[in-house]
């Protein structure tokens, strides 16, 4: 079987060449094929040269630093139990991201789609991000509604805001 080739991409990707005699990819220095989310290739040696360990480790380290900074910055404003409850989703999201980045930095073999615990961490992060986004969106709708009521804005605008909040509930229930 020949090396992997996709539409608009040469065999073995932009960072490798195909050895036709052995039907394997020879990647450039620093680049490799990976099993991470690689469900379409049976033999990893025939995959695309798309994996650079140094770049990926740098990105995980940056994400770890920024998330830790964001978590500490958010927790530094907490001065009561009610504020702590208000930040519980943000804190849990940041803790998951810190755990994921630390796990990946300590274990290079932790691959998404291969390592089950790493994949579960990714799933939890995506779900908690969706919950955070939805909560933020609903808080903005409530804020707009309260502000419009206080300013005595015409009722057609308020009806639009109400329709928007009903639409969000329909979307959430459909998912």
Coordinates of N, CA, C and O in Angstrom, one line a residue:
X1 N 0.8 -1.2 0.0 CA 0.0 0.0 0.0 C 0.9 1.2 0.0 O 1.8 1.3 0.8
X2 N 0.6 2.2 -0.8 CA 1.4 3.4 -0.9 C 1.3 4.3 0.3 O 0.4 4.1 1.1
X3 N 2.1 5.4 0.3 CA 2.0 6.3 1.4 C 0.7 7.1 1.4 O 0.1 7.2 0.3
X4 N 0.3 7.7 2.5 CA -1.0 8.4 2.6 C -0.9 9.7 1.8 O 0.1 10.5 1.9
X5 N -1.9 9.9 0.9 CA -2.0 11.2 0.2 C -3.4 11.7 0.2 O -4.4 10.9 0.0
X6 N -3.6 12.9 0.5 CA -4.9 13.6 0.5 C -4.9 14.6 -0.6 O -3.9 15.1 -1.1
X7 N -6.1 15.0 -0.9 CA -6.3 16.0 -1.9 C -5.6 17.3 -1.5 O -5.7 17.8 -0.4
X8 N -4.9 17.9 -2.4 CA -4.1 19.1 -2.2 C -2.9 19.0 -1.3 O -2.2 20.0 -1.0
X9 N -2.6 17.8 -0.8 CA -1.4 17.6 0.0 C -0.6 16.5 -0.6 O -1.1 15.4 -1.0
X10 N 0.7 16.7 -0.7 CA 1.5 15.6 -1.3 C 1.6 14.4 -0.4 O 1.2 14.4 0.8
X11 N 2.0 13.3 -0.9 CA 2.2 12.1 -0.1 C 3.1 12.3 1.1 O 4.1 13.0 0.9
X12 N 2.7 11.9 2.2 CA 3.4 12.1 3.5 C 3.3 13.5 4.0 O 4.0 13.9 5.0
X13 N 2.6 14.4 3.4 CA 2.4 15.8 3.9 C 3.5 16.7 3.4 O 4.4 16.3 2.6
X14 N 3.5 17.9 3.9 CA 4.4 18.9 3.5 C 5.8 18.8 4.1 O 6.8 19.3 3.7
X15 N 5.9 18.0 5.2 CA 7.1 17.8 6.0 C 7.7 16.5 5.8 O 8.5 16.0 6.7
X16 N 7.4 15.8 4.7 CA 8.0 14.4 4.5 C 8.0 14.0 3.1 O 7.3 14.6 2.2
X17 N 8.7 13.0 2.8 CA 8.8 12.4 1.5 C 8.4 10.9 1.6 O 8.7 10.3 2.6
X18 N 7.9 10.4 0.5 CA 7.5 9.0 0.4 C 8.6 8.1 -0.1 O 9.2 8.5 -1.2
X19 N 9.0 7.1 0.6 CA 9.9 6.1 0.1 C 9.1 5.0 -0.6 O 8.5 4.2 0.0
X20 N 9.0 5.1 -1.9 CA 8.2 4.3 -2.7 C 8.5 2.8 -2.6 O 7.6 1.9 -2.7
X21 N 9.8 2.5 -2.4 CA 10.2 1.1 -2.4 C 9.7 0.4 -1.1 O 9.2 -0.7 -1.1
X22 N 9.8 1.1 0.0 CA 9.3 0.6 1.3 C 7.9 1.0 1.6 O 7.3 0.5 2.6
X23 N 7.3 1.9 0.8 CA 6.0 2.5 1.1 C 5.9 3.1 2.5 O 4.9 2.9 3.1
X24 N 6.9 3.8 2.9 CA 6.8 4.5 4.2 C 7.2 5.9 4.0 O 7.8 6.3 3.0
X25 N 6.8 6.7 5.0 CA 7.1 8.2 4.9 C 8.4 8.4 5.7 O 8.7 7.9 6.8
X26 N 9.3 9.3 5.1 CA 10.5 9.7 5.7 C 10.3 11.2 6.0 O 10.2 12.0 5.1
X27 N 10.2 11.5 7.3 CA 9.8 12.8 7.7 C 11.1 13.7 7.9 O 12.2 13.2 8.1
X28 N 10.9 15.0 7.7 CA 12.0 15.9 8.0 C 12.4 15.9 9.4 O 11.7 15.4 10.3
X29 N 13.6 16.5 9.7 CA 14.1 16.6 11.1 C 13.1 17.3 12.0 O 12.6 18.4 11.7
X30 N 12.8 16.7 13.1 CA 11.9 17.3 14.1 C 10.4 16.9 13.8 O 9.6 17.2 14.7
X31 N 10.1 16.4 12.7 CA 8.7 16.0 12.3 C 8.5 14.5 12.3 O 9.5 13.8 12.1
X32 N 7.3 14.1 12.6 CA 7.0 12.7 12.7 C 5.5 12.4 12.3 O 4.7 13.3 12.3
X33 N 5.2 11.2 12.1 CA 3.8 10.8 12.0 C 3.3 10.5 13.4 O 4.1 10.2 14.4
X34 N 2.1 10.5 13.7 CA 1.5 10.3 15.0 C 0.3 9.5 15.0 O -0.5 9.5 13.9
X35 N 0.0 8.8 16.0 CA -1.2 8.0 16.2 C -2.4 8.9 16.8 O -3.5 8.4 16.9
X36 N -2.1 10.1 17.1 CA -3.1 11.0 17.7 C -4.2 11.3 16.7 O -4.0 11.9 15.7
X37 N -5.4 10.9 17.1 CA -6.6 11.0 16.2 C -6.3 10.6 14.8 O -6.9 11.2 13.8
X38 N -5.5 9.6 14.6 CA -5.2 9.1 13.3 C -6.0 7.8 13.0 O -5.4 6.7 13.1
X39 N -7.2 7.9 12.7 CA -8.1 6.8 12.6 C -8.2 6.3 11.1 O -8.8 5.2 10.9
X40 N -7.6 7.0 10.2 CA -7.7 6.6 8.8 C -6.5 5.9 8.2 O -6.5 5.6 7.1
X41 N -5.5 5.7 9.0 CA -4.3 5.1 8.6 C -4.0 3.8 9.4 O -4.0 3.9 10.6
X42 N -3.9 2.7 8.7 CA -3.7 1.4 9.4 C -2.3 1.3 10.0 O -2.0 0.9 11.1
X43 N -1.3 1.7 9.1 CA 0.1 1.6 9.5 C 0.6 3.1 9.7 O 0.6 3.9 8.9
X44 N 1.1 3.3 10.9 CA 1.5 4.7 11.3 C 2.7 5.2 10.5 O 2.8 6.4 10.2
X45 N 3.5 4.3 9.9 CA 4.6 4.7 9.1 C 4.2 5.3 7.7 O 5.0 5.9 7.0
X46 N 2.9 5.1 7.4 CA 2.4 5.6 6.1 C 1.6 6.9 6.3 O 1.1 7.4 5.3
X47 N 1.5 7.4 7.5 CA 0.7 8.6 7.8 C 1.4 9.8 7.4 O 2.6 9.8 6.9
X48 N 0.8 11.0 7.6 CA 1.3 12.3 7.2 C 2.3 12.7 8.3 O 2.2 12.5 9.5
X49 N 3.4 13.4 7.8 CA 4.4 14.0 8.8 C 3.8 15.3 9.3 O 4.1 16.4 8.7
X50 N 3.0 15.3 10.3 CA 2.3 16.5 10.8 C 2.6 16.7 12.3 O 2.1 17.6 12.9
X51 N 3.5 15.9 12.9 CA 3.7 16.0 14.4 C 5.0 16.5 14.7 O 6.0 16.0 14.3
X52 N 5.1 17.7 15.4 CA 6.3 18.2 15.9 C 6.3 18.3 17.4 O 5.5 19.1 18.0
X53 N 7.0 17.5 18.1 CA 6.9 17.4 19.5 C 7.3 18.6 20.2 O 6.7 19.0 21.2
X54 N 8.3 19.3 19.7 CA 8.8 20.6 20.4 C 7.7 21.7 20.3 O 7.5 22.3 21.3
X55 N 7.1 21.8 19.2 CA 6.1 22.8 19.0 C 4.9 22.5 19.9 O 4.4 23.4 20.6
X56 N 4.5 21.3 19.9 CA 3.3 20.9 20.7 C 3.6 21.0 22.2 O 2.7 21.5 23.0
X57 N 4.8 20.6 22.7 CA 5.1 20.8 24.1 C 5.2 22.3 24.5 O 4.7 22.6 25.6
X58 N 5.7 23.1 23.6 CA 5.7 24.6 23.8 C 4.3 25.1 24.0 O 4.0 25.9 24.9
X59 N 3.4 24.7 23.1 CA 2.0 25.1 23.1 C 1.3 24.7 24.4 O 0.5 25.4 25.1
X60 N 1.5 23.4 24.8 CA 1.0 23.0 26.1 C 1.5 23.7 27.3 O 0.8 24.0 28.3
X61 N 2.8 24.1 27.2 CA 3.4 24.8 28.3 C 2.9 26.3 28.4 O 2.6 26.8 29.5
X62 N 2.6 26.9 27.2 CA 2.0 28.2 27.2 C 0.6 28.1 27.8 O 0.2 29.0 28.5
X63 N -0.2 27.1 27.3 CA -1.5 27.0 27.8 C -1.5 26.7 29.3 O -2.4 27.3 30.1
X64 N -0.6 26.0 29.8 CA -0.5 25.7 31.3 C -0.2 27.0 32.0 O -0.8 27.3 33.0
X65 N 0.7 27.8 31.5 CA 1.1 29.1 32.2 C -0.1 30.1 32.2 O -0.4 30.7 33.2
X66 N -0.7 30.2 31.0 CA -1.8 31.2 30.9 C -3.0 30.8 31.8 O -3.7 31.6 32.4
X67 N -3.3 29.5 31.8 CA -4.4 29.0 32.6 C -4.2 29.1 34.1 O -5.0 29.5 34.8
X68 N -2.9 28.8 34.5 CA -2.6 29.0 35.9 C -2.7 30.4 36.3 O -3.2 30.8 37.4
X69 N -2.2 31.3 35.4 CA -2.3 32.8 35.7 C -3.7 33.2 35.8 O -4.1 33.9 36.7
X70 N -4.6 32.7 34.9 CA -6.0 33.1 34.9 C -6.7 32.6 36.1 O -7.5 33.3 36.7
X71 N -6.4 31.4 36.5 CA -7.0 30.8 37.7 C -6.5 31.6 39.0 O -7.4 31.9 39.8
X72 N -5.3 31.9 39.1 CA -4.8 32.6 40.3 C -5.4 34.0 40.3 O -5.7 34.6 41.3
X73 N -5.5 34.6 39.1 CA -6.0 36.0 39.0 C -7.5 36.0 39.4 O -8.0 36.9 40.2
X74 N -8.2 35.0 38.9 CA -9.7 34.9 39.3 C -9.9 34.6 40.8 O -10.7 35.2 41.4
X75 N -9.0 33.7 41.3 CA -9.2 33.4 42.8 C -8.7 34.5 43.7 O -9.1 34.5 44.8
X76 N -7.8 35.4 43.2 CA -7.3 36.5 44.0 C -8.4 37.5 44.3 O -8.3 38.3 45.3
X77 N -9.5 37.5 43.5 CA -10.6 38.4 43.8 C -11.7 37.9 44.7 O -12.6 38.6 45.1
X78 N -11.5 36.6 45.0 CA -12.5 35.9 45.9 C -12.3 36.4 47.3 O -11.3 36.2 47.9
X79 N -13.4 36.9 47.9 CA -13.3 37.4 49.3 C -14.5 36.9 50.1 O -14.6 37.2 51.3
X80 N -15.4 36.1 49.5 CA -16.5 35.5 50.3 C -16.9 34.2 49.7 O -16.5 33.8 48.6
X81 N -17.7 33.4 50.4 CA -18.2 32.1 49.9 C -19.1 32.3 48.7 O -19.0 31.4 47.8
X82 N -19.8 33.4 48.6 CA -20.7 33.5 47.4 C -19.9 33.8 46.2 O -20.2 33.3 45.1
X83 N -18.8 34.5 46.3 CA -17.9 34.7 45.1 C -17.2 33.4 44.8 O -17.0 33.2 43.6
X84 N -16.9 32.7 45.8 CA -16.2 31.4 45.5 C -17.2 30.5 44.7 O -16.8 29.8 43.8
X85 N -18.5 30.5 45.1 CA -19.5 29.7 44.4 C -19.7 30.2 43.0 O -19.9 29.4 42.1
X86 N -19.5 31.5 42.8 CA -19.7 32.1 41.5 C -18.6 31.7 40.6 O -18.8 31.5 39.4
X87 N -17.4 31.4 41.1 CA -16.2 31.0 40.3 C -16.0 29.5 40.2 O -15.0 29.1 39.7
X88 N -17.0 28.7 40.7 CA -16.7 27.3 40.7 C -16.6 26.7 39.4 O -15.7 25.8 39.2
X89 N -17.3 27.1 38.4 CA -17.2 26.6 37.0 C -15.9 27.0 36.4 O -15.2 26.2 35.7
X90 N -15.5 28.2 36.6 CA -14.3 28.7 36.0 C -13.1 28.0 36.7 O -12.1 27.6 36.0
X91 N -13.1 27.8 38.0 CA -12.1 27.2 38.7 C -11.9 25.7 38.3 O -10.8 25.2 38.1
X92 N -13.1 25.0 38.1 CA -13.0 23.6 37.7 C -12.5 23.5 36.3 O -11.7 22.6 36.0
X93 N -12.9 24.4 35.4 CA -12.4 24.4 34.0 C -10.9 24.6 34.0 O -10.2 23.9 33.3
X94 N -10.4 25.6 34.7 CA -9.0 25.9 34.8 C -8.2 24.7 35.4 O -7.1 24.3 34.9
X95 N -8.8 24.0 36.4 CA -8.1 22.9 37.0 C -8.0 21.7 36.0 O -7.0 21.1 35.9
X96 N -9.1 21.6 35.2 CA -9.0 20.5 34.2 C -8.0 20.8 33.1 O -7.2 19.9 32.7
X97 N -7.9 22.1 32.7 CA -6.9 22.4 31.7 C -5.5 22.3 32.3 O -4.6 21.8 31.6
X98 N -5.3 22.7 33.5 CA -3.9 22.5 34.1 C -3.6 21.1 34.2 O -2.5 20.7 33.9
X99 N -4.6 20.2 34.6 CA -4.3 18.8 34.7 C -4.0 18.2 33.3 O -3.1 17.4 33.2
X100 N -4.7 18.6 32.3 CA -4.5 18.1 31.0 C -3.1 18.5 30.5 O -2.3 17.7 29.9
X101 N -2.7 19.8 30.6 CA -1.4 20.2 30.2 C -0.3 19.6 30.9 O 0.7 19.2 30.3
X102 N -0.4 19.4 32.2 CA 0.6 18.8 33.0 C 0.7 17.3 32.6 O 1.9 16.8 32.5
X103 N -0.4 16.6 32.4 CA -0.4 15.2 32.0 C 0.4 15.1 30.7 O 1.2 14.2 30.5
X104 N 0.1 16.0 29.7 CA 0.7 15.9 28.4 C 2.2 16.2 28.5 O 3.0 15.6 27.8
X105 N 2.6 17.2 29.3 CA 4.0 17.6 29.4 C 4.8 16.5 30.1 O 6.0 16.3 29.8
X106 N 4.2 15.8 31.0 CA 4.9 14.7 31.8 C 5.0 13.4 31.0 O 5.9 12.6 31.2
X107 N 3.9 13.2 30.2 CA 3.9 11.9 29.4 C 3.7 12.2 27.9 O 2.6 12.5 27.5
X108 N 4.7 12.0 27.2 CA 4.7 12.3 25.7 C 3.8 11.2 25.0 O 3.4 11.5 23.9
X109 N 3.6 10.1 25.6 CA 2.8 9.1 24.9 C 1.3 9.3 25.2 O 0.5 8.5 24.7
X110 N 0.9 10.3 25.9 CA -0.5 10.6 26.1 C -1.1 11.3 24.9 O -0.8 12.5 24.6
X111 N -1.8 10.5 24.1 CA -2.3 11.0 22.8 C -3.8 11.0 22.8 O -4.4 10.1 23.3
X112 N -4.4 12.0 22.2 CA -5.9 12.1 22.1 C -6.4 11.1 21.2 O -5.9 10.9 20.0
X113 N -7.3 10.3 21.6 CA -7.8 9.2 20.8 C -7.1 7.9 21.1 O -7.6 6.8 20.6
X114 N -6.0 7.9 21.8 CA -5.2 6.7 22.1 C -5.3 6.4 23.6 O -5.6 5.3 24.0
X115 N -4.9 7.4 24.3 CA -4.8 7.3 25.8 C -6.2 7.6 26.3 O -6.7 8.8 26.2
X116 N -6.9 6.7 27.0 CA -8.3 6.9 27.4 C -8.4 8.0 28.5 O -9.3 8.8 28.4
X117 N -7.5 8.1 29.5 CA -7.7 9.1 30.5 C -7.4 10.5 29.9 O -8.1 11.5 30.2
X118 N -6.5 10.6 29.0 CA -6.2 11.9 28.3 C -7.4 12.3 27.5 O -7.8 13.5 27.5
X119 N -8.0 11.4 26.8 CA -9.2 11.7 26.0 C -10.4 12.1 26.8 O -11.1 12.9 26.5
X120 N -10.5 11.4 28.0 CA -11.6 11.8 28.9 C -11.4 13.2 29.4 O -12.4 14.0 29.5
X121 N -10.2 13.5 29.8 CA -9.9 14.9 30.2 C -10.2 15.9 29.1 O -10.8 17.0 29.4
X122 N -9.9 15.6 27.9 CA -10.2 16.5 26.8 C -11.8 16.7 26.7 O -12.3 17.8 26.5
X123 N -12.5 15.6 26.8 CA -13.9 15.6 26.7 C -14.5 16.5 27.9 O -15.4 17.3 27.6
X124 N -14.0 16.3 29.1 CA -14.5 17.1 30.2 C -14.2 18.6 30.0 O -15.0 19.5 30.3
X125 N -13.1 18.9 29.4 CA -12.7 20.3 29.1 C -13.7 20.9 28.1 O -14.2 22.0 28.2
X126 N -14.0 20.2 27.0 CA -14.9 20.7 26.0 C -16.3 20.9 26.6 O -17.0 21.9 26.3
X127 N -16.8 19.9 27.4 CA -18.1 20.1 28.0 C -18.1 21.2 29.0 O -19.1 22.0 29.0
X128 N -17.1 21.4 29.8 CA -17.1 22.5 30.8 C -17.0 23.8 30.0 O -17.6 24.8 30.4
X129 N -16.3 23.9 28.9 CA -16.2 25.1 28.1 C -17.6 25.5 27.5 O -18.0 26.6 27.5
X130 N -18.3 24.4 27.1 CA -19.7 24.7 26.6 C -20.6 25.2 27.7 O -21.4 26.1 27.5
X131 N -20.5 24.6 28.9 CA -21.3 25.1 30.0 C -20.9 26.5 30.4 O -21.8 27.4 30.6
X132 N -19.6 26.9 30.4 CA -19.2 28.2 30.7 C -19.7 29.2 29.7 O -20.2 30.3 30.0
X133 N -19.6 28.8 28.4 CA -20.1 29.7 27.3 C -21.6 30.0 27.5 O -22.1 31.1 27.3
X134 N -22.4 28.9 27.7 CA -23.8 29.0 27.9 C -24.2 29.9 29.0 O -25.0 30.8 28.9
X135 N -23.5 29.7 30.2 CA -23.8 30.5 31.4 C -23.5 32.0 31.1 O -24.2 32.9 31.5
X136 N -22.4 32.3 30.4 CA -22.0 33.6 30.1 C -23.1 34.2 29.1 O -23.5 35.4 29.4
X137 N -23.5 33.5 28.2 CA -24.5 34.0 27.2 C -25.8 34.3 27.9 O -26.4 35.3 27.7
X138 N -26.3 33.4 28.8 CA -27.5 33.6 29.5 C -27.4 34.8 30.5 O -28.3 35.6 30.6
X139 N -26.2 35.0 31.1 CA -26.0 36.2 32.0 C -26.1 37.5 31.2 O -26.6 38.5 31.6
X140 N -25.6 37.5 29.9 CA -25.7 38.7 29.1 C -27.1 39.0 28.7 O -27.5 40.1 28.7
X141 N -27.9 37.9 28.4 CA -29.3 38.1 28.1 C -30.1 38.7 29.2 O -30.9 39.6 29.1
X142 N -29.8 38.2 30.4 CA -30.5 38.7 31.6 C -30.1 40.1 31.9 O -30.9 41.0 32.2
X143 N -28.8 40.4 31.7 CA -28.3 41.8 31.9 C -29.0 42.8 30.9 O -29.4 43.8 31.3
X144 N -29.1 42.4 29.6 CA -29.7 43.2 28.6 C -31.2 43.4 29.0 O -31.7 44.5 28.8
X145 N -31.9 42.4 29.4 CA -33.3 42.5 29.8 C -33.5 43.4 30.9 O -34.4 44.3 30.9
X146 N -32.7 43.3 31.9 CA -32.8 44.2 33.1 C -32.5 45.6 32.7 O -33.2 46.6 33.1
X147 N -31.4 45.8 31.9 CA -31.0 47.2 31.5 C -32.1 47.8 30.6 O -32.5 49.0 30.8
X148 N -32.7 47.0 29.7 CA -33.7 47.5 28.8 C -35.0 47.9 29.6 O -35.7 48.9 29.3
X149 N -35.3 47.1 30.6 CA -36.5 47.4 31.5 C -36.3 48.7 32.3 O -37.2 49.5 32.4
X150 N -35.1 48.9 32.8 CA -34.8 50.1 33.6 C -34.8 51.3 32.8 O -35.2 52.4 33.2
X151 N -34.3 51.2 31.5 CA -34.3 52.4 30.7 C -35.6 52.6 29.9 O -35.7 53.5 29.1
X152 N -36.6 51.7 30.2 CA -37.9 51.8 29.6 C -37.9 51.9 28.1 O -38.4 52.7 27.4
X153 N -37.1 50.9 27.6 CA -37.0 50.8 26.1 C -38.2 50.1 25.6 O -38.9 49.4 26.2
X154 N -38.6 50.5 24.3 CA -39.8 50.0 23.8 C -40.0 48.5 23.9 O -39.1 47.7 23.9
X155 N -41.2 48.1 23.9 CA -41.6 46.7 24.1 C -41.1 45.7 23.0 O -40.9 44.6 23.2
X156 N -41.0 46.3 21.8 CA -40.6 45.4 20.7 C -39.1 44.9 20.9 O -38.8 43.7 20.6
X157 N -38.3 45.7 21.5 CA -36.9 45.3 21.8 C -37.0 44.2 22.8 O -36.2 43.2 22.8
X158 N -37.8 44.4 23.9 CA -37.9 43.4 24.9 C -38.4 42.1 24.4 O -38.0 41.0 24.8
X159 N -39.3 42.1 23.4 CA -39.9 40.9 22.9 C -38.7 40.2 22.1 O -38.7 39.0 22.1
X160 N -37.9 40.9 21.4 CA -36.7 40.3 20.7 C -35.8 39.6 21.7 O -35.3 38.5 21.5
X161 N -35.5 40.3 22.8 CA -34.7 39.7 23.9 C -35.3 38.4 24.4 O -34.7 37.4 24.6
X162 N -36.6 38.5 24.7 CA -37.3 37.3 25.2 C -37.3 36.2 24.2 O -37.1 35.0 24.5
X163 N -37.5 36.5 22.9 CA -37.4 35.4 21.8 C -36.0 34.8 21.8 O -35.8 33.6 21.6
X164 N -35.0 35.7 22.0 CA -33.6 35.2 22.0 C -33.4 34.2 23.2 O -32.8 33.2 23.0
X165 N -33.9 34.5 24.3 CA -33.7 33.6 25.5 C -34.5 32.3 25.3 O -34.0 31.2 25.6
X166 N -35.7 32.4 24.7 CA -36.5 31.2 24.4 C -35.7 30.3 23.3 O -35.6 29.1 23.5
X167 N -35.1 31.0 22.4 CA -34.4 30.3 21.3 C -33.2 29.5 22.0 O -32.9 28.4 21.6
X168 N -32.5 30.2 22.9 CA -31.4 29.5 23.6 C -31.8 28.3 24.3 O -31.1 27.2 24.3
X169 N -33.0 28.3 25.0 CA -33.5 27.1 25.7 C -33.8 26.0 24.7 O -33.6 24.9 24.9
X170 N -34.4 26.4 23.5 CA -34.7 25.4 22.5 C -33.4 24.7 22.0 O -33.4 23.5 21.8
X171 N -32.4 25.5 21.8 CA -31.1 24.9 21.4 C -30.5 24.0 22.4 O -30.0 22.9 22.1
X172 N -30.6 24.4 23.7 CA -30.0 23.6 24.8 C -30.8 22.3 24.9 O -30.2 21.2 25.0
X173 N -32.1 22.4 24.8 CA -32.9 21.2 24.9 C -32.7 20.3 23.7 O -32.9 19.0 23.9
X174 N -32.4 20.8 22.6 CA -32.2 20.0 21.4 C -30.9 19.2 21.4 O -30.8 18.2 20.9
X175 N -29.9 19.9 22.1 CA -28.6 19.2 22.2 C -28.7 18.1 23.3 O -28.4 17.0 23.2

